[in-house]
JSON list of C-alpha atoms in Angstrom, two decimals:
[
{"chain": "Z", "resi": 1, "resn": "MET", "atom": "CA", "xyz": [16.42, -14.69, 16.15]},
{"chain": "Z", "resi": 2, "resn": "TYR", "atom": "CA", "xyz": [13.22, -12.65, 17.58]},
{"chain": "Z", "resi": 3, "resn": "GLY", "atom": "CA", "xyz": [14.00, -9.31, 18.73]},
{"chain": "Z", "resi": 4, "resn": "ASN", "atom": "CA", "xyz": [17.39, -9.14, 16.76]},
{"chain": "Z", "resi": 5, "resn": "VAL", "atom": "CA", "xyz": [16.97, -5.79, 14.94]},
{"chain": "Z", "resi": 6, "resn": "PRO", "atom": "CA", "xyz": [19.62, -3.38, 13.54]},
{"chain": "Z", "resi": 7, "resn": "SER", "atom": "CA", "xyz": [20.57, -0.45, 15.96]},
{"chain": "Z", "resi": 8, "resn": "ASN", "atom": "CA", "xyz": [19.25, 1.86, 13.25]},
{"chain": "Z", "resi": 9, "resn": "GLU", "atom": "CA", "xyz": [15.83, 0.63, 13.16]},
{"chain": "Z", "resi": 10, "resn": "LEU", "atom": "CA", "xyz": [13.08, 3.09, 13.23]},
{"chain": "Z", "resi": 11, "resn": "GLN", "atom": "CA", "xyz": [9.44, 2.31, 14.14]},
{"chain": "Z", "resi": 12, "resn": "ILE", "atom": "CA", "xyz": [6.87, 4.45, 12.62]},
{"chain": "Z", "resi": 13, "resn": "TYR", "atom": "CA", "xyz": [3.18, 4.11, 12.84]},
{"chain": "Z", "resi": 14, "resn": "THR", "atom": "CA", "xyz": [1.33, 5.88, 10.19]},
{"chain": "Z", "resi": 15, "resn": "TRP", "atom": "CA", "xyz": [-1.81, 6.02, 8.11]},
{"chain": "Z", "resi": 16, "resn": "GLN", "atom": "CA", "xyz": [-2.40, 4.60, 4.55]},
{"chain": "Z", "resi": 17, "resn": "ASP", "atom": "CA", "xyz": [-2.77, 8.02, 3.20]},
{"chain": "Z", "resi": 18, "resn": "ALA", "atom": "CA", "xyz": [0.94, 9.06, 4.24]},
{"chain": "Z", "resi": 19, "resn": "THR", "atom": "CA", "xyz": [2.91, 9.99, 1.23]},
{"chain": "Z", "resi": 20, "resn": "LEU", "atom": "CA", "xyz": [6.38, 8.66, 0.51]},
{"chain": "Z", "resi": 21, "resn": "HIS", "atom": "CA", "xyz": [7.75, 12.33, 0.79]},
{"chain": "Z", "resi": 22, "resn": "GLU", "atom": "CA", "xyz": [6.09, 12.61, 4.57]},
{"chain": "Z", "resi": 23, "resn": "LEU", "atom": "CA", "xyz": [7.55, 9.25, 5.45]},
{"chain": "Z", "resi": 24, "resn": "THR", "atom": "CA", "xyz": [10.98, 10.55, 4.10]},
{"chain": "Z", "resi": 25, "resn": "SER", "atom": "CA", "xyz": [10.47, 13.81, 6.24]},
{"chain": "Z", "resi": 26, "resn": "LEU", "atom": "CA", "xyz": [9.74, 11.55, 9.17]},
{"chain": "Z", "resi": 27, "resn": "VAL", "atom": "CA", "xyz": [13.23, 9.83, 8.85]},
{"chain": "Z", "resi": 28, "resn": "ARG", "atom": "CA", "xyz": [15.05, 13.14, 8.39]},
{"chain": "Z", "resi": 29, "resn": "ASP", "atom": "CA", "xyz": [13.41, 14.58, 11.50]},
{"chain": "Z", "resi": 30, "resn": "VAL", "atom": "CA", "xyz": [14.90, 11.83, 13.53]},
{"chain": "Z", "resi": 31, "resn": "ASN", "atom": "CA", "xyz": [18.28, 11.28, 11.35]},
{"chain": "Z", "resi": 32, "resn": "PRO", "atom": "CA", "xyz": [20.38, 14.38, 10.77]},
{"chain": "Z", "resi": 33, "resn": "ASP", "atom": "CA", "xyz": [22.70, 12.52, 8.41]},
{"chain": "Z", "resi": 34, "resn": "THR", "atom": "CA", "xyz": [19.93, 12.33, 6.16]},
{"chain": "Z", "resi": 35, "resn": "ARG", "atom": "CA", "xyz": [18.91, 15.91, 5.73]},
{"chain": "Z", "resi": 36, "resn": "LYS", "atom": "CA", "xyz": [21.80, 16.30, 3.26]},
{"chain": "Z", "resi": 37, "resn": "LYS", "atom": "CA", "xyz": [20.78, 17.53, -0.03]},
{"chain": "Z", "resi": 38, "resn": "GLY", "atom": "CA", "xyz": [20.85, 14.72, -2.76]},
{"chain": "Z", "resi": 39, "resn": "THR", "atom": "CA", "xyz": [20.32, 11.98, -0.26]},
{"chain": "Z", "resi": 40, "resn": "TYR", "atom": "CA", "xyz": [18.14, 8.73, -1.78]},
{"chain": "Z", "resi": 41, "resn": "PHE", "atom": "CA", "xyz": [15.30, 7.25, -0.03]},
{"chain": "Z", "resi": 42, "resn": "ASP", "atom": "CA", "xyz": [14.17, 3.80, -1.65]},
{"chain": "Z", "resi": 43, "resn": "PHE", "atom": "CA", "xyz": [11.44, 2.09, -0.28]},
{"chain": "Z", "resi": 44, "resn": "ALA", "atom": "CA", "xyz": [10.31, -1.25, -0.44]},
{"chain": "Z", "resi": 45, "resn": "ILE", "atom": "CA", "xyz": [7.29, -3.26, 1.29]},
{"chain": "Z", "resi": 46, "resn": "VAL", "atom": "CA", "xyz": [8.20, -6.42, 3.05]},
{"chain": "Z", "resi": 47, "resn": "PHE", "atom": "CA", "xyz": [5.08, -8.74, 3.25]},
{"chain": "Z", "resi": 48, "resn": "PRO", "atom": "CA", "xyz": [4.68, -12.47, 4.25]},
{"chain": "Z", "resi": 49, "resn": "ASN", "atom": "CA", "xyz": [4.34, -15.24, 1.54]},
{"chain": "Z", "resi": 50, "resn": "PHE", "atom": "CA", "xyz": [2.43, -17.72, 3.40]},
{"chain": "Z", "resi": 51, "resn": "ARG", "atom": "CA", "xyz": [2.74, -20.15, 0.46]},
{"chain": "Z", "resi": 52, "resn": "ASN", "atom": "CA", "xyz": [6.39, -20.28, 0.53]},
{"chain": "Z", "resi": 53, "resn": "ASN", "atom": "CA", "xyz": [6.64, -19.71, 4.25]},
{"chain": "Z", "resi": 54, "resn": "HIS", "atom": "CA", "xyz": [9.01, -16.67, 3.64]},
{"chain": "Z", "resi": 55, "resn": "TYR", "atom": "CA", "xyz": [9.05, -12.83, 3.13]},
{"chain": "Z", "resi": 56, "resn": "GLN", "atom": "CA", "xyz": [9.03, -11.05, -0.17]},
{"chain": "Z", "resi": 57, "resn": "MET", "atom": "CA", "xyz": [9.94, -7.81, -1.22]},
{"chain": "Z", "resi": 58, "resn": "ARG", "atom": "CA", "xyz": [8.29, -5.33, -3.46]},
{"chain": "Z", "resi": 59, "resn": "GLU", "atom": "CA", "xyz": [9.84, -1.84, -4.25]},
{"chain": "Z", "resi": 60, "resn": "ILE", "atom": "CA", "xyz": [7.30, 0.95, -4.42]},
{"chain": "Z", "resi": 61, "resn": "GLY", "atom": "CA", "xyz": [9.48, 4.12, -5.07]},
{"chain": "Z", "resi": 62, "resn": "VAL", "atom": "CA", "xyz": [12.39, 6.35, -4.76]},
{"chain": "Z", "resi": 63, "resn": "THR", "atom": "CA", "xyz": [12.48, 10.05, -2.90]},
{"chain": "Z", "resi": 64, "resn": "CYS", "atom": "CA", "xyz": [15.58, 12.32, -2.85]},
{"chain": "Z", "resi": 65, "resn": "THR", "atom": "CA", "xyz": [16.25, 15.16, -0.12]},
{"chain": "Z", "resi": 66, "resn": "GLY", "atom": "CA", "xyz": [16.07, 18.63, -2.25]},
{"chain": "Z", "resi": 67, "resn": "GLN", "atom": "CA", "xyz": [14.38, 17.20, -5.48]},
{"chain": "Z", "resi": 68, "resn": "LYS", "atom": "CA", "xyz": [10.77, 16.59, -6.26]},
{"chain": "Z", "resi": 69, "resn": "GLY", "atom": "CA", "xyz": [10.02, 13.20, -7.64]},
{"chain": "Z", "resi": 70, "resn": "ALA", "atom": "CA", "xyz": [7.32, 11.39, -9.45]},
{"chain": "Z", "resi": 71, "resn": "ASP", "atom": "CA", "xyz": [7.28, 9.05, -6.09]},
{"chain": "Z", "resi": 72, "resn": "ASP", "atom": "CA", "xyz": [6.77, 11.90, -3.79]},
{"chain": "Z", "resi": 73, "resn": "THR", "atom": "CA", "xyz": [3.14, 11.74, -3.60]},
{"chain": "Z", "resi": 74, "resn": "LYS", "atom": "CA", "xyz": [2.62, 8.31, -3.93]},
{"chain": "Z", "resi": 75, "resn": "THR", "atom": "CA", "xyz": [0.61, 6.97, -0.72]},
{"chain": "Z", "resi": 76, "resn": "LEU", "atom": "CA", "xyz": [1.06, 3.76, 1.03]},
{"chain": "Z", "resi": 77, "resn": "ALA", "atom": "CA", "xyz": [-2.35, 2.76, 0.24]},
{"chain": "Z", "resi": 78, "resn": "GLN", "atom": "CA", "xyz": [-1.67, 3.28, -3.65]},
{"chain": "Z", "resi": 79, "resn": "ALA", "atom": "CA", "xyz": [1.29, 0.91, -2.92]},
{"chain": "Z", "resi": 80, "resn": "LYS", "atom": "CA", "xyz": [-1.06, -1.59, -1.89]},
{"chain": "Z", "resi": 81, "resn": "PHE", "atom": "CA", "xyz": [0.91, -1.68, 1.60]},
{"chain": "Z", "resi": 82, "resn": "CYS", "atom": "CA", "xyz": [-1.48, -3.75, 4.02]},
{"chain": "Z", "resi": 83, "resn": "ILE", "atom": "CA", "xyz": [-1.78, -3.92, 7.96]},
{"chain": "Z", "resi": 84, "resn": "GLY", "atom": "CA", "xyz": [1.00, -5.64, 9.18]},
{"chain": "Z", "resi": 85, "resn": "ASP", "atom": "CA", "xyz": [3.59, -5.43, 6.31]},
{"chain": "Z", "resi": 86, "resn": "PHE", "atom": "CA", "xyz": [6.93, -3.76, 6.83]},
{"chain": "Z", "resi": 87, "resn": "LEU", "atom": "CA", "xyz": [8.36, -0.75, 5.23]},
{"chain": "Z", "resi": 88, "resn": "ASP", "atom": "CA", "xyz": [12.00, -1.15, 4.12]},
{"chain": "Z", "resi": 89, "resn": "ILE", "atom": "CA", "xyz": [13.96, 2.15, 3.55]},
{"chain": "Z", "resi": 90, "resn": "SER", "atom": "CA", "xyz": [17.40, 1.93, 1.95]},
{"chain": "Z", "resi": 91, "resn": "ILE", "atom": "CA", "xyz": [19.24, 5.28, 2.11]},
{"chain": "Z", "resi": 92, "resn": "THR", "atom": "CA", "xyz": [21.87, 6.16, 0.04]},
{"chain": "Z", "resi": 93, "resn": "PRO", "atom": "CA", "xyz": [24.00, 9.32, 1.20]},
{"chain": "Z", "resi": 94, "resn": "PRO", "atom": "CA", "xyz": [24.63, 12.03, -1.59]},
{"chain": "Z", "resi": 95, "resn": "ASN", "atom": "CA", "xyz": [27.69, 11.93, -3.94]},
{"chain": "Z", "resi": 96, "resn": "ARG", "atom": "CA", "xyz": [26.87, 7.92, -4.08]},
{"chain": "Z", "resi": 97, "resn": "LEU", "atom": "CA", "xyz": [24.72, 6.19, -6.87]},
{"chain": "Z", "resi": 98, "resn": "PRO", "atom": "CA", "xyz": [21.46, 4.80, -5.44]},
{"chain": "Z", "resi": 99, "resn": "PRO", "atom": "CA", "xyz": [21.48, 1.21, -5.81]},
{"chain": "Z", "resi": 100, "resn": "ILE", "atom": "CA", "xyz": [19.91, -0.39, -8.88]},
{"chain": "Z", "resi": 101, "resn": "ARG", "atom": "CA", "xyz": [18.88, -3.45, -7.45]},
{"chain": "Z", "resi": 102, "resn": "ARG", "atom": "CA", "xyz": [18.69, -4.34, -3.88]},
{"chain": "Z", "resi": 103, "resn": "GLN", "atom": "CA", "xyz": [20.61, -7.61, -2.82]},
{"chain": "Z", "resi": 104, "resn": "ARG", "atom": "CA", "xyz": [18.47, -8.21, 0.23]},
{"chain": "Z", "resi": 105, "resn": "PRO", "atom": "CA", "xyz": [18.00, -11.72, 1.97]},
{"chain": "Z", "resi": 106, "resn": "TYR", "atom": "CA", "xyz": [14.06, -11.94, 2.37]}
]
């Protein structure tokens, strides 16, 4: 299972003061399909839970291409992102409703 990652995985090296808007821009730079106005980016932090020996996920915000939102200026530090955590971004194309609740197996 180690090394088995999705083909569209993107690795980003960033700082704690990076905002969700800045991270959205990085994704848009490398993935042209996400540049369409109305594309939603739903951010979550995935982190290890050492007590239960599994990973947990906590949603931290949503951005949208072409619209200003309340979460645009939220930084990873404000979201309590720790070194070693993963950032999960669910991308929803325009003209589709963004997911109300994620159904992820973490």
